[in-house]
mmCIF file of C-alpha atoms and ligand atoms in Angstrom:
data_model
loop_
_atom_site.group_PDB
_atom_site.id
_atom_site.type_symbol
_atom_site.label_atom_id
_atom_site.label_comp_id
_atom_site.label_asym_id
_atom_site.label_seq_id
_atom_site.Cartn_x
_atom_site.Cartn_y
_atom_site.Cartn_z
ATOM 1 C CA GLU A 206 218.813 90.697 131.819
ATOM 2 C CA PHE A 207 221.501 91.385 134.426
ATOM 3 C CA ASN A 208 224.581 89.209 134.841
ATOM 4 C CA LEU A 209 225.763 90.136 131.398
ATOM 5 C CA ALA A 210 229.492 89.597 131.121
ATOM 6 C CA GLY A 211 229.655 89.308 134.901
ATOM 7 C CA ARG A 212 228.588 92.862 135.679
ATOM 8 C CA SER A 213 225.694 94.567 137.418
ATOM 9 C CA THR A 214 225.310 97.069 134.608
ATOM 10 C CA PHE A 215 224.840 97.063 130.844
ATOM 11 C CA LEU A 216 223.940 99.180 127.855
ATOM 12 C CA ARG A 217 220.732 98.206 126.117
ATOM 13 C CA ILE A 218 220.818 99.024 122.434
ATOM 14 C CA ASP A 219 217.749 98.930 120.252
ATOM 15 C CA LEU A 220 219.046 98.025 116.787
ATOM 16 C CA ASP A 221 215.606 98.422 115.309
ATOM 17 C CA ALA A 222 215.564 102.058 116.395
ATOM 18 C CA ILE A 223 218.792 102.637 114.456
ATOM 19 C CA LEU A 224 217.340 101.050 111.321
ATOM 20 C CA HIS A 225 214.211 103.141 111.823
ATOM 21 C CA ASN A 226 216.396 106.257 112.068
ATOM 22 C CA ILE A 227 218.192 105.407 108.832
ATOM 23 C CA LYS A 228 214.885 104.936 107.049
ATOM 24 C CA THR A 229 213.553 108.189 108.510
ATOM 25 C CA LEU A 230 216.632 110.138 107.410
ATOM 26 C CA ARG A 231 216.562 108.620 103.935
ATOM 27 C CA SER A 232 212.894 109.368 103.529
ATOM 28 C CA ARG A 233 213.768 113.089 103.538
ATOM 29 C CA CYS A 234 216.390 112.717 100.786
ATOM 30 C CA ALA A 235 216.241 112.288 97.032
ATOM 31 C CA SER A 236 215.132 108.814 96.014
ATOM 32 C CA HIS A 237 218.535 107.907 94.543
ATOM 33 C CA THR A 238 220.425 109.011 97.673
ATOM 34 C CA ASP A 239 222.015 106.141 99.570
ATOM 35 C CA VAL A 240 223.440 106.165 103.086
ATOM 36 C CA ILE A 241 226.966 105.811 104.435
ATOM 37 C CA ALA A 242 226.393 104.831 108.068
ATOM 38 C CA VAL A 243 229.011 106.594 110.191
ATOM 39 C CA ILE A 244 230.029 104.050 112.801
ATOM 40 C CA LYS A 245 233.371 105.460 113.910
ATOM 41 C CA GLY A 246 234.106 105.787 117.623
ATOM 42 C CA ASN A 247 232.647 102.312 118.215
ATOM 43 C CA ALA A 248 229.432 103.537 116.572
ATOM 44 C CA TYR A 249 229.286 106.545 118.901
ATOM 45 C CA GLY A 250 229.467 104.084 121.781
ATOM 46 C CA HIS A 251 226.764 101.746 120.496
ATOM 47 C CA GLY A 252 229.183 99.030 119.359
ATOM 48 C CA SER A 253 230.327 99.111 115.742
ATOM 49 C CA VAL A 254 230.675 95.377 115.072
ATOM 50 C CA ALA A 255 227.189 94.388 116.202
ATOM 51 C CA LEU A 256 225.675 97.383 114.503
ATOM 52 C CA ALA A 257 227.469 96.899 111.173
ATOM 53 C CA ARG A 258 226.503 93.229 111.074
ATOM 54 C CA TYR A 259 222.875 94.079 111.779
ATOM 55 C CA LEU A 260 222.735 96.932 109.296
ATOM 56 C CA TYR A 261 224.455 94.932 106.562
ATOM 57 C CA SER A 262 221.957 92.132 106.959
ATOM 58 C CA ASN A 263 219.229 94.764 106.631
ATOM 59 C CA GLY A 264 220.490 96.208 103.369
ATOM 60 C CA VAL A 265 222.889 98.945 104.508
ATOM 61 C CA GLN A 266 226.106 98.395 102.590
ATOM 62 C CA HIS A 267 228.204 101.499 103.217
ATOM 63 C CA PHE A 268 230.028 102.282 106.435
ATOM 64 C CA ALA A 269 232.548 104.863 107.592
ATOM 65 C CA VAL A 270 235.088 104.707 110.390
ATOM 66 C CA ALA A 271 237.803 107.048 111.619
ATOM 67 C CA SER A 272 240.896 104.889 111.216
ATOM 68 C CA ALA A 273 242.161 101.798 109.442
ATOM 69 C CA VAL A 274 242.247 99.959 112.752
ATOM 70 C CA GLU A 275 238.550 100.610 113.330
ATOM 71 C CA GLY A 276 237.863 99.189 109.872
ATOM 72 C CA GLN A 277 240.108 96.201 110.528
ATOM 73 C CA GLU A 278 238.049 95.326 113.598
ATOM 74 C CA LEU A 279 234.937 95.254 111.425
ATOM 75 C CA ARG A 280 236.499 93.160 108.673
ATOM 76 C CA GLN A 281 237.957 90.693 111.189
ATOM 77 C CA ALA A 282 234.451 90.306 112.604
ATOM 78 C CA GLY A 283 233.252 89.407 109.098
ATOM 79 C CA VAL A 284 231.640 92.719 108.145
ATOM 80 C CA GLN A 285 231.275 92.995 104.387
ATOM 81 C CA GLY A 286 230.475 95.965 102.203
ATOM 82 C CA PHE A 287 232.070 99.333 101.632
ATOM 83 C CA ILE A 288 234.141 100.748 104.480
ATOM 84 C CA GLN A 289 235.537 104.244 104.143
ATOM 85 C CA VAL A 290 238.201 105.539 106.482
ATOM 86 C CA PHE A 291 237.602 109.229 107.219
ATOM 87 C CA GLY A 292 240.140 111.899 108.054
ATOM 88 C CA ASN A 293 243.296 112.670 106.176
ATOM 89 C CA CYS A 294 244.422 109.067 105.742
ATOM 90 C CA VAL A 295 248.110 108.548 106.454
ATOM 91 C CA GLU A 296 250.848 106.240 105.252
ATOM 92 C CA GLU A 297 250.756 104.104 108.411
ATOM 93 C CA GLU A 298 247.199 103.051 107.565
ATOM 94 C CA ILE A 299 247.818 101.917 104.008
ATOM 95 C CA ALA A 300 248.826 98.304 104.595
ATOM 96 C CA VAL A 301 245.736 97.588 106.685
ATOM 97 C CA MET A 302 243.381 99.441 104.372
ATOM 98 C CA ARG A 303 244.687 97.660 101.300
ATOM 99 C CA GLN A 304 244.738 94.259 102.920
ATOM 100 C CA TYR A 305 241.182 94.630 104.242
ATOM 101 C CA GLN A 306 239.831 96.440 101.190
ATOM 102 C CA MET A 307 238.794 99.793 102.575
ATOM 103 C CA THR A 308 238.296 103.103 100.821
ATOM 104 C CA PRO A 309 240.737 105.733 102.053
ATOM 105 C CA THR A 310 239.926 109.424 102.230
ATOM 106 C CA VAL A 311 242.553 110.987 100.008
ATOM 107 C CA THR A 312 243.494 114.583 100.640
ATOM 108 C CA SER A 313 246.913 114.952 99.014
ATOM 109 C CA GLU A 314 248.893 113.809 95.996
ATOM 110 C CA ALA A 315 251.623 112.533 98.303
ATOM 111 C CA PHE A 316 249.261 110.089 100.013
ATOM 112 C CA LEU A 317 247.720 109.039 96.707
ATOM 113 C CA LYS A 318 251.134 108.031 95.371
ATOM 114 C CA GLN A 319 251.854 106.012 98.518
ATOM 115 C CA TRP A 320 248.450 104.349 98.168
ATOM 116 C CA ALA A 321 248.880 103.397 94.516
ATOM 117 C CA LEU A 322 252.507 102.358 94.782
ATOM 118 C CA TRP A 323 252.207 100.256 97.934
ATOM 119 C CA PRO A 324 253.733 96.894 97.030
ATOM 120 C CA ALA A 325 250.587 94.790 97.212
ATOM 121 C CA PRO A 326 250.596 91.073 96.527
ATOM 122 C CA VAL A 327 249.014 90.581 93.086
ATOM 123 C CA GLN A 328 245.858 88.984 94.471
ATOM 124 C CA ILE A 329 244.963 92.137 96.437
ATOM 125 C CA PRO A 330 242.899 94.520 94.261
ATOM 126 C CA LEU A 331 243.411 98.277 94.476
ATOM 127 C CA PRO A 332 240.345 99.725 96.218
ATOM 128 C CA ALA A 333 238.743 102.915 94.912
ATOM 129 C CA VAL A 334 239.362 106.100 96.853
ATOM 130 C CA ALA A 335 237.224 108.958 98.128
ATOM 131 C CA ILE A 336 238.729 112.406 97.634
ATOM 132 C CA LYS A 337 237.868 115.040 100.180
ATOM 133 C CA VAL A 338 237.685 118.722 99.370
ATOM 134 C CA ASP A 339 238.116 121.259 102.161
ATOM 135 C CA SER A 340 235.250 123.648 101.477
ATOM 136 C CA GLY A 341 235.831 125.820 104.520
ATOM 137 C CA MET A 342 236.315 123.737 107.643
ATOM 138 C CA SER A 343 240.113 123.828 107.265
ATOM 139 C CA ARG A 344 240.668 120.503 108.977
ATOM 140 C CA ASN A 345 240.716 117.590 106.541
ATOM 141 C CA GLY A 346 240.695 117.723 102.769
ATOM 142 C CA CYS A 347 242.527 119.173 99.801
ATOM 143 C CA GLN A 348 241.960 122.739 98.657
ATOM 144 C CA SER A 349 239.664 123.156 95.644
ATOM 145 C CA GLU A 350 242.555 124.168 93.417
ATOM 146 C CA GLU A 351 244.419 120.950 94.265
ATOM 147 C CA LEU A 352 241.551 118.707 93.165
ATOM 148 C CA PRO A 353 242.356 118.666 89.412
ATOM 149 C CA GLY A 354 245.924 117.545 90.151
ATOM 150 C CA ILE A 355 244.761 114.765 92.461
ATOM 151 C CA ILE A 356 242.193 113.523 89.943
ATOM 152 C CA LYS A 357 244.739 113.572 87.134
ATOM 153 C CA LEU A 358 247.129 111.608 89.311
ATOM 154 C CA CYS A 359 244.397 109.036 90.016
ATOM 155 C CA ASP A 360 243.924 108.654 86.276
ATOM 156 C CA ASP A 361 247.677 108.411 85.621
ATOM 157 C CA LEU A 362 248.193 105.835 88.384
ATOM 158 C CA GLY A 363 245.049 103.845 87.552
ATOM 159 C CA VAL A 364 243.393 104.509 90.913
ATOM 160 C CA PRO A 365 239.587 104.225 90.687
ATOM 161 C CA ILE A 366 237.654 107.097 92.277
ATOM 162 C CA HIS A 367 234.632 106.119 94.312
ATOM 163 C CA SER A 368 233.513 109.579 95.342
ATOM 164 C CA LEU A 369 234.223 113.227 95.954
ATOM 165 C CA MET A 370 233.159 114.605 99.299
ATOM 166 C CA SER A 371 233.243 117.523 101.687
ATOM 167 C CA HIS A 372 232.211 118.127 105.296
ATOM 168 C CA PHE A 373 230.258 120.965 106.918
ATOM 169 C CA ALA A 374 231.530 122.960 109.877
ATOM 170 C CA GLN A 375 228.338 124.753 110.859
ATOM 171 C CA SER A 376 225.443 122.777 109.496
ATOM 172 C CA TRP A 377 223.271 123.360 112.537
ATOM 173 C CA ASP A 378 223.691 127.044 113.290
ATOM 174 C CA ASP A 379 224.790 128.924 110.218
ATOM 175 C CA ASP A 380 222.886 128.196 107.025
ATOM 176 C CA LYS A 381 224.767 130.863 105.114
ATOM 177 C CA PHE A 382 228.197 129.409 105.807
ATOM 178 C CA THR A 383 226.931 125.913 105.041
ATOM 179 C CA GLN A 384 225.540 127.090 101.718
ATOM 180 C CA GLN A 385 228.886 128.747 100.943
ATOM 181 C CA GLN A 386 230.654 125.479 101.700
ATOM 182 C CA LEU A 387 228.258 123.544 99.494
ATOM 183 C CA ASP A 388 228.717 126.052 96.666
ATOM 184 C CA THR A 389 232.510 125.798 97.000
ATOM 185 C CA PHE A 390 232.334 121.995 96.899
ATOM 186 C CA LEU A 391 229.941 121.838 93.940
ATOM 187 C CA ALA A 392 232.051 124.326 91.988
ATOM 188 C CA ALA A 393 235.195 122.263 92.632
ATOM 189 C CA VAL A 394 233.616 118.982 91.516
ATOM 190 C CA LYS A 395 231.630 120.354 88.556
ATOM 191 C CA PRO A 396 234.137 119.327 85.869
ATOM 192 C CA TYR A 397 233.954 115.688 86.998
ATOM 193 C CA ARG A 398 230.210 115.215 87.328
ATOM 194 C CA ASN A 399 229.885 113.517 83.964
ATOM 195 C CA ARG A 400 232.312 110.771 85.005
ATOM 196 C CA GLY A 401 229.898 108.903 87.241
ATOM 197 C CA ILE A 402 231.879 109.695 90.373
ATOM 198 C CA LYS A 403 229.598 109.838 93.401
ATOM 199 C CA LEU A 404 229.231 112.955 95.572
ATOM 200 C CA HIS A 405 228.475 113.349 99.271
ATOM 201 C CA ALA A 406 228.535 116.056 101.909
ATOM 202 C CA ALA A 407 225.605 115.898 104.336
ATOM 203 C CA ASN A 408 226.158 114.989 107.986
ATOM 204 C CA SER A 409 223.217 114.626 110.379
ATOM 205 C CA ALA A 410 222.530 118.311 110.892
ATOM 206 C CA ALA A 411 222.620 119.001 107.165
ATOM 207 C CA ILE A 412 220.188 116.147 106.552
ATOM 208 C CA ILE A 413 217.765 117.495 109.142
ATOM 209 C CA ARG A 414 217.986 120.921 107.513
ATOM 210 C CA GLY A 415 217.664 119.527 104.002
ATOM 211 C CA VAL A 416 221.123 120.556 102.776
ATOM 212 C CA ALA A 417 222.941 118.360 100.205
ATOM 213 C CA THR A 418 220.287 115.675 100.540
ATOM 214 C CA ASP A 419 220.079 115.235 96.769
ATOM 215 C CA LEU A 420 223.667 114.042 96.259
ATOM 216 C CA ASP A 421 224.568 110.352 95.931
ATOM 217 C CA PHE A 422 225.065 109.673 99.634
ATOM 218 C CA ILE A 423 224.269 111.152 103.015
ATOM 219 C CA ARG A 424 226.656 110.474 105.906
ATOM 220 C CA PRO A 425 224.671 110.527 109.148
ATOM 221 C CA GLY A 426 226.405 109.777 112.424
ATOM 222 C CA ILE A 427 224.778 111.208 115.532
ATOM 223 C CA CYS A 428 221.219 111.045 114.154
ATOM 224 C CA LEU A 429 221.607 107.353 113.275
ATOM 225 C CA TYR A 430 221.604 106.831 117.001
ATOM 226 C CA GLY A 431 218.624 109.128 117.476
ATOM 227 C CA LEU A 432 220.804 111.680 119.238
ATOM 228 C CA ALA A 433 220.929 115.401 118.590
ATOM 229 C CA PRO A 434 223.909 117.378 117.239
ATOM 230 C CA ASP A 435 223.940 119.593 120.311
ATOM 231 C CA SER A 436 222.649 119.350 123.875
ATOM 232 C CA THR A 437 219.982 122.068 123.881
ATOM 233 C CA LYS A 438 216.368 121.213 124.605
ATOM 234 C CA LYS A 439 215.361 122.999 121.409
ATOM 235 C CA THR A 440 217.547 120.802 119.204
ATOM 236 C CA ALA A 441 216.414 117.654 121.000
ATOM 237 C CA GLN A 442 212.826 118.671 120.251
ATOM 238 C CA ILE A 443 213.621 119.152 116.563
ATOM 239 C CA ILE A 444 215.225 115.697 116.390
ATOM 240 C CA GLU A 445 212.280 114.122 118.171
ATOM 241 C CA ASP A 446 209.796 115.900 115.895
ATOM 242 C CA PHE A 447 211.765 114.631 112.903
ATOM 243 C CA GLY A 448 210.717 111.162 114.021
ATOM 244 C CA LEU A 449 214.067 109.857 115.275
ATOM 245 C CA ARG A 450 214.368 107.501 118.237
ATOM 246 C CA PRO A 451 217.279 107.252 120.710
ATOM 247 C CA ALA A 452 218.630 103.721 120.599
ATOM 248 C CA LEU A 453 220.565 103.442 123.833
ATOM 249 C CA CYS A 454 219.860 103.287 127.519
ATOM 250 C CA TRP A 455 222.185 102.368 130.375
ATOM 251 C CA VAL A 456 220.845 100.204 133.182
ATOM 252 C CA ALA A 457 222.338 99.113 136.505
ATOM 253 C CA HIS A 458 221.387 97.772 139.888
ATOM 254 C CA PRO A 459 223.269 98.709 143.074
ATOM 255 C CA SER A 460 226.107 96.541 144.298
ATOM 256 C CA MET A 461 225.430 97.685 147.866
ATOM 257 C CA VAL A 462 222.727 99.625 149.706
ATOM 258 C CA LYS A 463 223.314 101.010 153.179
ATOM 259 C CA ARG A 464 221.684 103.231 155.745
ATOM 260 C CA LEU A 465 224.053 105.941 156.970
ATOM 261 C CA LEU A 466 223.778 108.270 159.922
ATOM 262 C CA PRO A 467 224.164 112.076 159.910
ATOM 263 C CA GLY A 468 227.780 113.194 159.862
ATOM 264 C CA ARG A 469 229.047 110.419 157.583
ATOM 265 C CA HIS A 470 231.140 111.425 154.560
ATOM 266 C CA VAL A 471 230.701 109.778 151.189
ATOM 267 C CA GLY A 472 233.411 109.132 148.623
ATOM 268 C CA TYR A 473 236.814 110.555 147.731
ATOM 269 C CA ASP A 474 237.694 113.964 149.118
ATOM 270 C CA GLN A 475 234.724 113.860 151.504
ATOM 271 C CA THR A 476 232.702 116.161 149.283
ATOM 272 C CA TYR A 477 229.353 114.979 150.673
ATOM 273 C CA VAL A 478 228.401 114.929 154.341
ATOM 274 C CA LEU A 479 225.031 113.589 155.470
ATOM 275 C CA ASP A 480 222.831 116.074 157.335
ATOM 276 C CA ASN A 481 220.162 113.455 157.937
ATOM 277 C CA GLU A 482 220.013 109.697 157.995
ATOM 278 C CA GLU A 483 219.923 108.521 154.367
ATOM 279 C CA THR A 484 219.950 105.389 152.236
ATOM 280 C CA ILE A 485 222.978 105.384 149.966
ATOM 281 C CA ALA A 486 223.364 102.961 147.057
ATOM 282 C CA THR A 487 226.712 102.190 145.459
ATOM 283 C CA PHE A 488 226.729 101.233 141.778
ATOM 284 C CA SER A 489 229.768 99.456 140.371
ATOM 285 C CA LEU A 490 230.401 101.753 137.447
ATOM 286 C CA GLY A 491 232.382 104.935 137.081
ATOM 287 C CA TYR A 492 234.444 107.128 134.869
ATOM 288 C CA ALA A 493 236.337 104.125 133.489
ATOM 289 C CA ASP A 494 232.983 103.118 131.999
ATOM 290 C CA GLY A 495 232.405 106.558 130.546
ATOM 291 C CA TYR A 496 230.389 108.066 133.387
ATOM 292 C CA ASN A 497 231.962 111.497 133.386
ATOM 293 C CA ARG A 498 233.648 112.610 136.607
ATOM 294 C CA LEU A 499 232.174 116.075 136.092
ATOM 295 C CA LEU A 500 228.855 114.477 137.086
ATOM 296 C CA SER A 501 230.164 114.249 140.651
ATOM 297 C CA GLY A 502 227.427 115.673 142.853
ATOM 298 C CA LYS A 503 225.368 116.577 139.767
ATOM 299 C CA GLY A 504 224.371 113.304 138.123
ATOM 300 C CA ILE A 505 220.846 111.953 138.268
ATOM 301 C CA LEU A 506 219.629 108.358 138.060
ATOM 302 C CA THR A 507 216.019 107.398 137.514
ATOM 303 C CA ASP A 508 214.177 104.397 138.796
ATOM 304 C CA MET A 509 211.838 102.407 136.592
ATOM 305 C CA ASP A 510 208.981 104.808 137.484
ATOM 306 C CA GLY A 511 211.019 107.760 136.278
ATOM 307 C CA GLU A 512 211.653 109.096 139.776
ATOM 308 C CA GLU A 513 214.956 110.937 140.040
ATOM 309 C CA GLN A 514 217.677 110.046 142.551
ATOM 310 C CA ARG A 515 220.749 112.195 142.945
ATOM 311 C CA LEU A 516 224.410 111.310 142.884
ATOM 312 C CA VAL A 517 226.406 112.362 145.917
ATOM 313 C CA GLY A 518 230.146 112.450 146.376
ATOM 314 C CA ARG A 519 232.740 112.034 143.657
ATOM 315 C CA VAL A 520 232.368 109.786 140.651
ATOM 316 C CA SER A 521 235.130 107.206 141.142
ATOM 317 C CA MET A 522 236.794 105.136 138.461
ATOM 318 C CA ASP A 523 234.564 102.149 139.197
ATOM 319 C CA ALA A 524 231.815 103.369 141.517
ATOM 320 C CA ILE A 525 229.178 106.026 141.994
ATOM 321 C CA THR A 526 227.089 106.721 145.104
ATOM 322 C CA VAL A 527 223.463 107.767 145.019
ATOM 323 C CA VAL A 528 220.853 108.784 147.601
ATOM 324 C CA VAL A 529 217.995 106.360 147.015
ATOM 325 C CA LYS A 530 214.577 105.616 148.474
ATOM 326 C CA ASP A 531 214.571 103.615 151.682
ATOM 327 C CA ASP A 532 212.994 100.542 150.092
ATOM 328 C CA THR A 533 215.796 100.190 147.512
ATOM 329 C CA THR A 534 217.598 96.843 147.441
ATOM 330 C CA ILE A 535 220.495 95.538 145.405
ATOM 331 C CA GLU A 536 217.890 94.084 143.067
ATOM 332 C CA THR A 537 216.284 97.428 142.235
ATOM 333 C CA PRO A 538 217.094 98.409 138.629
ATOM 334 C CA PHE A 539 217.868 102.000 137.676
ATOM 335 C CA TYR A 540 218.494 103.930 134.504
ATOM 336 C CA ILE A 541 221.925 105.492 134.461
ATOM 337 C CA TYR A 542 220.976 106.961 131.063
ATOM 338 C CA THR A 543 217.441 106.901 129.714
ATOM 339 C CA SER A 544 216.533 106.609 126.049
ATOM 340 C CA ASP A 545 214.524 109.785 125.652
ATOM 341 C CA TYR A 546 215.188 113.439 124.960
ATOM 342 C CA THR A 547 213.888 115.114 128.084
ATOM 343 C CA SER A 548 215.080 113.312 131.228
ATOM 344 C CA PRO A 549 218.037 114.935 132.996
ATOM 345 C CA ASN A 550 219.785 111.576 132.632
ATOM 346 C CA SER A 551 219.078 111.170 128.925
ATOM 347 C CA VAL A 552 222.284 111.319 126.884
ATOM 348 C CA THR A 553 221.269 114.835 125.865
ATOM 349 C CA GLY A 554 220.555 115.849 129.458
ATOM 350 C CA MET A 555 223.871 114.484 130.698
ATOM 351 C CA ALA A 556 225.706 116.300 127.915
ATOM 352 C CA ARG A 557 223.967 119.522 128.961
ATOM 353 C CA THR A 558 224.837 119.024 132.639
ATOM 354 C CA ILE A 559 228.551 118.724 131.963
ATOM 355 C CA GLY A 560 228.700 121.259 129.151
ATOM 356 C CA THR A 561 229.461 118.934 126.284
ATOM 357 C CA ILE A 562 227.644 117.406 123.308
ATOM 358 C CA PRO A 563 225.857 114.053 122.969
ATOM 359 C CA TYR A 564 228.691 112.859 120.685
ATOM 360 C CA GLU A 565 231.136 112.908 123.580
ATOM 361 C CA VAL A 566 228.761 111.273 126.030
ATOM 362 C CA GLY A 567 228.158 108.439 123.535
ATOM 363 C CA THR A 568 231.738 107.865 122.422
ATOM 364 C CA SER A 569 232.937 107.895 126.026
ATOM 365 C CA LEU A 570 230.998 104.715 126.794
ATOM 366 C CA SER A 571 233.772 102.260 127.462
ATOM 367 C CA THR A 572 234.227 98.978 125.635
ATOM 368 C CA ARG A 573 234.265 97.283 129.055
ATOM 369 C CA LEU A 574 230.530 97.948 129.436
ATOM 370 C CA PRO A 575 228.452 94.943 128.368
ATOM 371 C CA ARG A 576 226.132 95.744 125.476
ATOM 372 C CA LEU A 577 222.806 93.992 125.122
ATOM 373 C CA TYR A 578 221.306 94.212 121.642
ATOM 374 C CA VAL A 579 217.571 93.930 121.328
HETATM 375 N N1 LIG B 862 231.095 112.819 107.700
HETATM 376 C C1 LIG B 862 232.308 113.059 108.202
HETATM 377 C C2 LIG B 862 233.448 113.267 107.280
HETATM 378 C C3 LIG B 862 232.508 113.105 109.581
HETATM 379 O O1 LIG B 862 233.728 113.329 110.079
HETATM 380 C C4 LIG B 862 231.396 112.880 110.437
HETATM 381 C C5 LIG B 862 231.539 112.949 111.892
HETATM 382 O O2 LIG B 862 232.233 113.723 112.447
HETATM 383 C C6 LIG B 862 230.150 112.622 109.875
HETATM 384 C C7 LIG B 862 230.029 112.593 108.505
HETATM 385 C C8 LIG B 862 228.931 112.392 110.727
HETATM 386 O O3 LIG B 862 228.608 113.561 111.408
HETATM 387 P P1 LIG B 862 227.342 113.605 112.369
HETATM 388 O O4 LIG B 862 227.618 112.649 113.470
HETATM 389 O O5 LIG B 862 227.279 115.017 112.823
HETATM 390 O O6 LIG B 862 226.186 113.185 111.544
#
C-alpha cells in the first residue's frame, strides 16, 4: 500500500465507515429527516471530492461546504446534487455559486438583492437559497426580526427558498441554551411552516443528544467521520457507544533508521539529547502535512502491535524523529494516527495532547498527504 503518490506515508480512509455513520445518525432521527453531509474543510481532512462522489453514488444527495470555491472544486470533479455554501455568503462568491448551481446561505437583504440581480446568462437558473437565523450564536445569520423582510424580498424578487436554518453554539454542554436557541428559531420560522420550506438546525452534538432531530434535515460534520465534538475521553466513549466508527488512520514507514550514541542531539534547537544508545527513526512527514508542531517531544506513534513509540526533538516541516525498537527497519509500518477512540495517537488523543479539538486535527491534514480510499 505504500508508494502512493511517491511518498512513504498516506491517510487510509474507510468510506464504508462514513456511510455507516450516516446511517447510524439517521437511525436516531425522525423517518422523514434527511441528511446534509457537511464536507467543508476538505471533509474535515478526509478528502471532499472522493467522499462526495462515494456518498452521492450511495444515495446521499445533499452536501455543505464553507465557501463557493470549495463547492466549485466538487462541481468541477463532477459531483452532482445539492451543495449549500455555509457562512454569511458574500458578493464575491455569487458568480461561482450561480454558475455551479449552489445554494447560498442568505443572512441579509443586501446579499439577497445581489444574488437575485446578478446578471446571469439566461440559460443559468436561479438556485434556491437557504436563509439562516441567528438564534443566539451571534456569528452568522439574520436576527429573527429581520426574517420576515428577507422572506418578503425573496417573494418579491422571485427567489425560491430551499430552507430556513439555524446553528447551535453549545449543543454538547448546555442543553438549556440549546433549547433556548431552538425555541427562538422555531418561533421565528413558525409563520412560514405551511409553505413547504424545509427546516434544519442539528449539528453532530445535537443529533447525539436528540435535539432538532425531527426537522427536515440534520447537518452532521464531525460525527460523519466518527470523531467526537470534543477531545475528552468521556465524549469519545459516548460517540463510540452511539455506534459510530472513526474512518481515518495515518500510516507511515521510516525514511531512515539509525543507531545513535549517548550525547547526540536530535532535531532543531537540540531539544533532545540521548542519555543512552538508542535507535532513532526519521519519518518524512511534518507540520506541513498537518502533524502539529506542538507534538514536539509529546507525540506518540504506534506499531502494528499497538506498542507506543515516542517522538523526540522538534516536529519539523517535513520530518519527525522517533525512538523506536532496535529491530525497526525502513520497511516497518507505523500508525501516525490510529482509527480508534482510546490510543494516545488517535485523532481524539492527539487533540487532547495539544489542547485542541478533533475538528482541528482533522482539517489540518494537508492536501499534500496521499489519501487511500478503501
Ligand atoms: N452546520 C453548520 C452551519 C456548521 O457551520 C457546521 C460546522 O461547523 C455543521 C453544521 C457541522 O457541525 P459538526 O461538525 O459539529 O457536526
